[in-house]
Short mmCIF file of C-alpha atoms in Angstrom, two decimals:
data_model
loop_
_atom_site.label_atom_id
_atom_site.label_comp_id
_atom_site.label_asym_id
_atom_site.label_seq_id
_atom_site.Cartn_x
_atom_site.Cartn_y
_atom_site.Cartn_z
CA UNK A 930 23.70 -36.57 -24.00
CA UNK A 931 21.64 -37.23 -27.11
CA UNK A 932 17.97 -36.76 -26.66
CA UNK A 933 15.14 -37.85 -28.92
CA UNK A 934 11.88 -36.28 -27.86
CA UNK A 935 8.47 -37.41 -28.97
CA UNK A 936 5.77 -34.84 -28.46
CA UNK A 937 3.25 -37.05 -26.67
CA UNK A 938 3.45 -40.17 -24.51
CA UNK A 939 -0.25 -40.93 -24.94
CA UNK A 940 -2.64 -39.79 -27.63
CA UNK A 941 -6.28 -40.62 -28.32
CA UNK A 942 -7.84 -39.75 -31.65
CA UNK A 943 -10.94 -40.68 -33.62
CA UNK A 944 -11.17 -42.54 -36.91
CA UNK A 945 -10.86 -40.29 -39.91
CA UNK A 946 -8.84 -37.64 -38.08
CA UNK A 947 -5.51 -36.41 -39.39
CA UNK A 948 -2.89 -37.20 -36.76
CA UNK A 949 0.58 -35.73 -36.37
CA UNK A 950 3.31 -37.39 -34.33
CA UNK A 951 6.35 -35.22 -33.80
CA UNK A 952 9.93 -36.24 -33.10
CA UNK A 953 12.86 -33.94 -32.37
CA UNK A 954 16.53 -34.85 -31.86
CA UNK A 955 19.25 -32.56 -30.61
CA UNK A 956 22.43 -34.14 -32.00
CA UNK A 957 22.35 -33.02 -35.62
CA UNK A 958 21.78 -36.60 -36.79
CA UNK A 959 21.16 -37.16 -40.48
CA UNK A 960 19.10 -40.32 -40.17
CA UNK A 961 15.72 -40.50 -38.48
CA UNK A 962 13.23 -43.34 -38.34
CA UNK A 963 9.63 -44.06 -37.44
CA UNK A 964 8.61 -47.49 -36.21
CA UNK A 965 5.44 -48.97 -34.87
CA UNK A 966 5.66 -51.60 -32.17
CA UNK A 967 2.97 -54.22 -31.72
CA UNK A 968 2.99 -57.27 -29.42
CA UNK A 969 4.40 -60.29 -31.20
CA UNK A 970 5.43 -58.26 -34.23
CA UNK A 971 8.39 -56.35 -32.86
CA UNK A 972 9.36 -53.03 -34.41
CA UNK A 973 8.32 -52.46 -37.98
CA UNK A 974 9.80 -49.65 -40.01
CA UNK A 975 7.27 -47.21 -41.42
CA UNK A 976 9.46 -44.50 -42.98
CA UNK A 977 12.97 -43.19 -42.63
CA UNK A 978 14.82 -40.09 -43.70
CA UNK A 979 18.51 -39.53 -44.32
CA UNK A 980 18.39 -35.78 -44.90
CA UNK A 981 16.10 -32.77 -44.91
CA UNK A 982 13.20 -33.22 -47.32
CA UNK A 983 14.36 -36.76 -48.07
CA UNK A 984 12.25 -39.76 -47.18
CA UNK A 985 12.20 -43.46 -47.90
CA UNK A 986 9.46 -46.00 -47.40
CA UNK A 987 10.05 -48.72 -44.89
CA UNK A 988 8.24 -52.03 -44.64
CA UNK A 989 4.75 -50.76 -43.78
CA UNK A 990 4.25 -47.23 -45.20
CA UNK A 991 0.61 -47.63 -46.20
CA UNK A 992 -1.66 -45.15 -44.47
CA UNK A 993 1.25 -42.98 -43.33
CA UNK A 994 3.29 -40.09 -44.63
CA UNK A 995 6.23 -38.15 -43.19
CA UNK A 996 7.73 -34.72 -43.26
CA UNK A 997 11.31 -33.58 -42.68
CA UNK A 998 11.47 -29.82 -43.18
CA UNK A 999 14.26 -29.34 -40.64
CA UNK A 1000 17.09 -31.66 -39.80
CA UNK A 1001 16.13 -32.01 -36.17
CA UNK A 1002 12.45 -32.76 -36.71
CA UNK A 1003 10.78 -35.76 -38.29
CA UNK A 1004 7.00 -35.90 -38.32
CA UNK A 1005 4.78 -38.91 -38.89
CA UNK A 1006 1.35 -38.19 -40.35
CA UNK A 1007 -1.70 -40.40 -40.34
CA UNK A 1008 -3.75 -38.87 -43.13
CA UNK A 1009 -7.03 -40.48 -42.06
CA UNK A 1010 -6.61 -42.46 -38.88
CA UNK A 1011 -8.06 -45.95 -38.68
CA UNK A 1012 -8.45 -48.32 -35.73
CA UNK A 1013 -5.75 -50.65 -37.08
CA UNK A 1014 -3.26 -47.84 -36.55
CA UNK A 1015 -3.67 -48.10 -32.81
CA UNK A 1016 -0.14 -48.90 -31.69
CA UNK A 1017 3.04 -47.76 -29.98
CA UNK A 1018 5.09 -45.47 -32.23
CA UNK A 1019 8.83 -45.11 -31.73
CA UNK A 1020 11.13 -42.53 -33.26
CA UNK A 1021 14.89 -43.07 -33.55
CA UNK A 1022 17.89 -41.19 -34.88
CA UNK A 1023 21.40 -42.15 -36.01
CA UNK A 1024 24.42 -40.05 -36.90
CA UNK A 1025 26.86 -42.49 -38.46
CA UNK A 1026 27.34 -46.23 -38.25
CA UNK A 1027 29.91 -45.63 -35.52
CA UNK A 1028 27.39 -43.97 -33.26
CA UNK A 1029 24.65 -45.70 -31.31
CA UNK A 1030 21.04 -45.21 -32.26
CA UNK A 1031 18.86 -43.21 -29.93
CA UNK A 1032 15.18 -43.74 -29.34
CA UNK A 1033 12.39 -41.62 -28.03
CA UNK A 1034 10.15 -42.79 -25.21
CA UNK A 1035 7.39 -43.74 -27.63
CA UNK A 1036 3.85 -42.52 -28.24
CA UNK A 1037 0.97 -44.81 -27.34
CA UNK A 1038 -1.66 -43.91 -29.94
CA UNK A 1039 -5.24 -45.09 -29.64
CA UNK A 1040 -7.67 -44.60 -32.50
CA UNK A 1041 -11.30 -44.90 -31.42
CA UNK B 806 14.43 -56.67 -47.81
CA UNK B 807 16.42 -57.84 -44.84
CA UNK B 808 14.75 -60.13 -42.33
CA UNK B 809 15.70 -60.70 -38.72
CA UNK B 810 14.37 -63.75 -36.92
CA UNK B 811 14.22 -64.29 -33.19
CA UNK B 812 12.85 -67.78 -32.67
CA UNK B 813 12.28 -67.54 -28.91
CA UNK B 814 9.27 -65.35 -28.05
CA UNK B 815 9.80 -65.85 -24.32
CA UNK B 816 12.57 -67.15 -22.09
CA UNK B 817 13.28 -67.28 -18.40
CA UNK B 818 16.47 -67.70 -16.40
CA UNK B 819 17.34 -68.00 -12.74
CA UNK B 820 19.17 -65.10 -11.19
CA UNK B 821 22.97 -65.48 -11.50
CA UNK B 822 22.64 -68.06 -14.27
CA UNK B 823 23.57 -67.67 -17.94
CA UNK B 824 21.10 -67.40 -20.81
CA UNK B 825 21.52 -67.23 -24.56
CA UNK B 826 19.09 -65.48 -26.90
CA UNK B 827 19.19 -66.47 -30.54
CA UNK B 828 18.96 -64.34 -33.66
CA UNK B 829 19.36 -65.15 -37.32
CA UNK B 830 19.18 -62.80 -40.25
CA UNK B 831 18.99 -62.94 -43.99
CA UNK B 832 20.95 -60.60 -46.20
CA UNK B 833 23.01 -60.49 -49.36
CA UNK B 834 25.09 -57.63 -48.01
CA UNK B 835 28.70 -58.09 -47.01
CA UNK B 836 29.06 -54.98 -44.86
CA UNK B 837 26.50 -54.41 -42.15
CA UNK B 838 26.06 -53.99 -38.43
CA UNK B 839 24.22 -56.03 -35.87
CA UNK B 840 22.80 -54.93 -32.55
CA UNK B 841 21.03 -56.15 -29.49
CA UNK B 842 18.64 -53.76 -27.82
CA UNK B 843 16.94 -54.02 -24.48
CA UNK B 844 13.53 -52.56 -23.74
CA UNK B 845 12.59 -52.70 -20.05
CA UNK B 846 8.99 -52.29 -18.99
CA UNK B 847 9.61 -48.52 -18.79
CA UNK B 848 9.76 -48.60 -22.62
CA UNK B 849 13.02 -46.77 -23.30
CA UNK B 850 15.03 -48.72 -25.88
CA UNK B 851 18.63 -49.16 -24.81
CA UNK B 852 21.57 -50.38 -26.90
CA UNK B 853 23.18 -53.43 -25.28
CA UNK B 854 25.88 -54.40 -27.74
CA UNK B 855 26.91 -53.95 -31.36
CA UNK B 856 28.92 -55.96 -33.85
CA UNK B 857 30.44 -54.89 -37.15
CA UNK B 858 30.20 -57.63 -39.75
CA UNK B 859 33.77 -57.08 -40.91
CA UNK B 860 35.12 -57.86 -37.44
CA UNK B 861 35.70 -61.51 -36.67
CA UNK B 862 36.12 -60.95 -32.97
CA UNK B 863 32.92 -61.27 -30.99
CA UNK B 864 31.84 -58.13 -29.16
CA UNK B 865 31.69 -58.09 -25.36
CA UNK B 866 30.22 -55.56 -22.95
CA UNK B 867 30.63 -56.58 -19.33
CA UNK B 868 28.15 -59.45 -18.73
CA UNK B 869 26.90 -59.34 -22.32
CA UNK B 870 28.65 -61.07 -25.20
CA UNK B 871 27.71 -62.21 -28.67
CA UNK B 872 28.44 -65.23 -30.78
CA UNK B 873 28.62 -63.90 -34.31
CA UNK B 874 28.70 -66.53 -37.04
CA UNK B 875 28.78 -64.63 -40.32
CA UNK B 876 28.58 -67.62 -42.65
CA UNK B 877 25.61 -68.99 -40.74
CA UNK B 878 24.08 -65.49 -40.41
CA UNK B 879 23.65 -66.02 -36.72
CA UNK B 880 24.05 -63.47 -33.94
CA UNK B 881 23.22 -64.78 -30.47
CA UNK B 882 23.41 -62.83 -27.20
CA UNK B 883 24.76 -64.40 -24.03
CA UNK B 884 23.94 -62.84 -20.69
CA UNK B 885 26.12 -64.08 -17.84
CA UNK B 886 25.34 -63.76 -14.15
CA UNK B 887 21.76 -62.71 -14.92
CA UNK B 888 20.32 -59.97 -12.74
CA UNK B 889 16.74 -58.99 -11.99
CA UNK B 890 17.31 -55.76 -13.91
CA UNK B 891 17.93 -57.79 -17.06
CA UNK B 892 14.21 -58.56 -17.24
CA UNK B 893 13.09 -56.92 -20.50
CA UNK B 894 12.25 -57.40 -24.14
CA UNK B 895 15.37 -57.99 -26.19
CA UNK B 896 15.49 -57.09 -29.85
CA UNK B 897 18.04 -58.13 -32.41
CA UNK B 898 18.58 -55.56 -35.17
CA UNK B 899 20.38 -55.35 -38.51
CA UNK B 900 21.66 -52.15 -40.08
CA UNK B 901 23.00 -51.55 -43.57
CA UNK B 902 23.83 -48.67 -45.79
CA UNK B 903 21.15 -47.81 -48.30
CA UNK B 904 21.69 -46.30 -51.71
CA UNK B 905 19.50 -43.30 -51.05
CA UNK B 906 22.43 -41.12 -50.20
CA UNK B 907 25.77 -40.96 -48.47
CA UNK B 908 25.55 -41.77 -44.82
CA UNK B 909 22.05 -43.20 -44.98
CA UNK B 910 21.09 -46.36 -43.14
CA UNK B 911 18.20 -48.71 -42.73
CA UNK B 912 17.66 -50.48 -39.42
CA UNK B 913 15.51 -53.63 -39.23
CA UNK B 914 14.40 -55.36 -36.04
CA UNK B 915 13.35 -58.85 -35.07
CA UNK B 916 10.11 -59.54 -33.20
CA UNK B 917 11.81 -59.68 -29.84
CA UNK B 918 12.38 -62.12 -27.00
CA UNK B 919 10.79 -61.48 -23.64
CA UNK B 920 13.30 -62.41 -20.96
CA UNK B 921 12.28 -62.90 -17.36
CA UNK B 922 14.92 -63.25 -14.65
CA UNK B 923 13.56 -65.24 -11.73
CA UNK B 924 14.81 -64.57 -8.20
#
């Protein structure tokens, strides 16, 4: 069974800190995604990657960066965390269009 | 950019009744995929049903079925014989190939509909 694992369920950081959110999938999927989920706004795409070292901006990339050094791992980086980045972050992966997408359990990030 | 619109922020349905959740989308693509996802209070996102745009036949998965109207860009979800376990947030999503590279996709979600099944 495909598993997408996010490193933390809950995380509390301070403004100005550099924050790393890690996501690992075990099905050799090419495509990986980072979303943030906020009440009333649904899931908004931050960045996605279709291959190692490849990345594409989503709808709300400002304030974020990503890293994909290995196929199974896709990291989201908050360079200098701000309070408006307090949110639920979801990672997902896809193999091909014929395969279902798989999501991690989410990371609830609070920036104080 | 693609947009996905779910016009019903919240809905409720009596147990065993039928409910329909609406979704519209905007795209200039001809080939794409549509999905409904369910997110129970436990947070894990679960795929409910998928539809390929090139297929005219509406997808069905047990109690879940869709009404896909390609010309109208509409993709509604019907839940029959609603059960208490159907209580969740439901998200409509659109997926297309992107030009970044072979086998690359972009997946866009609507804002969600909170469905409550009442005993």
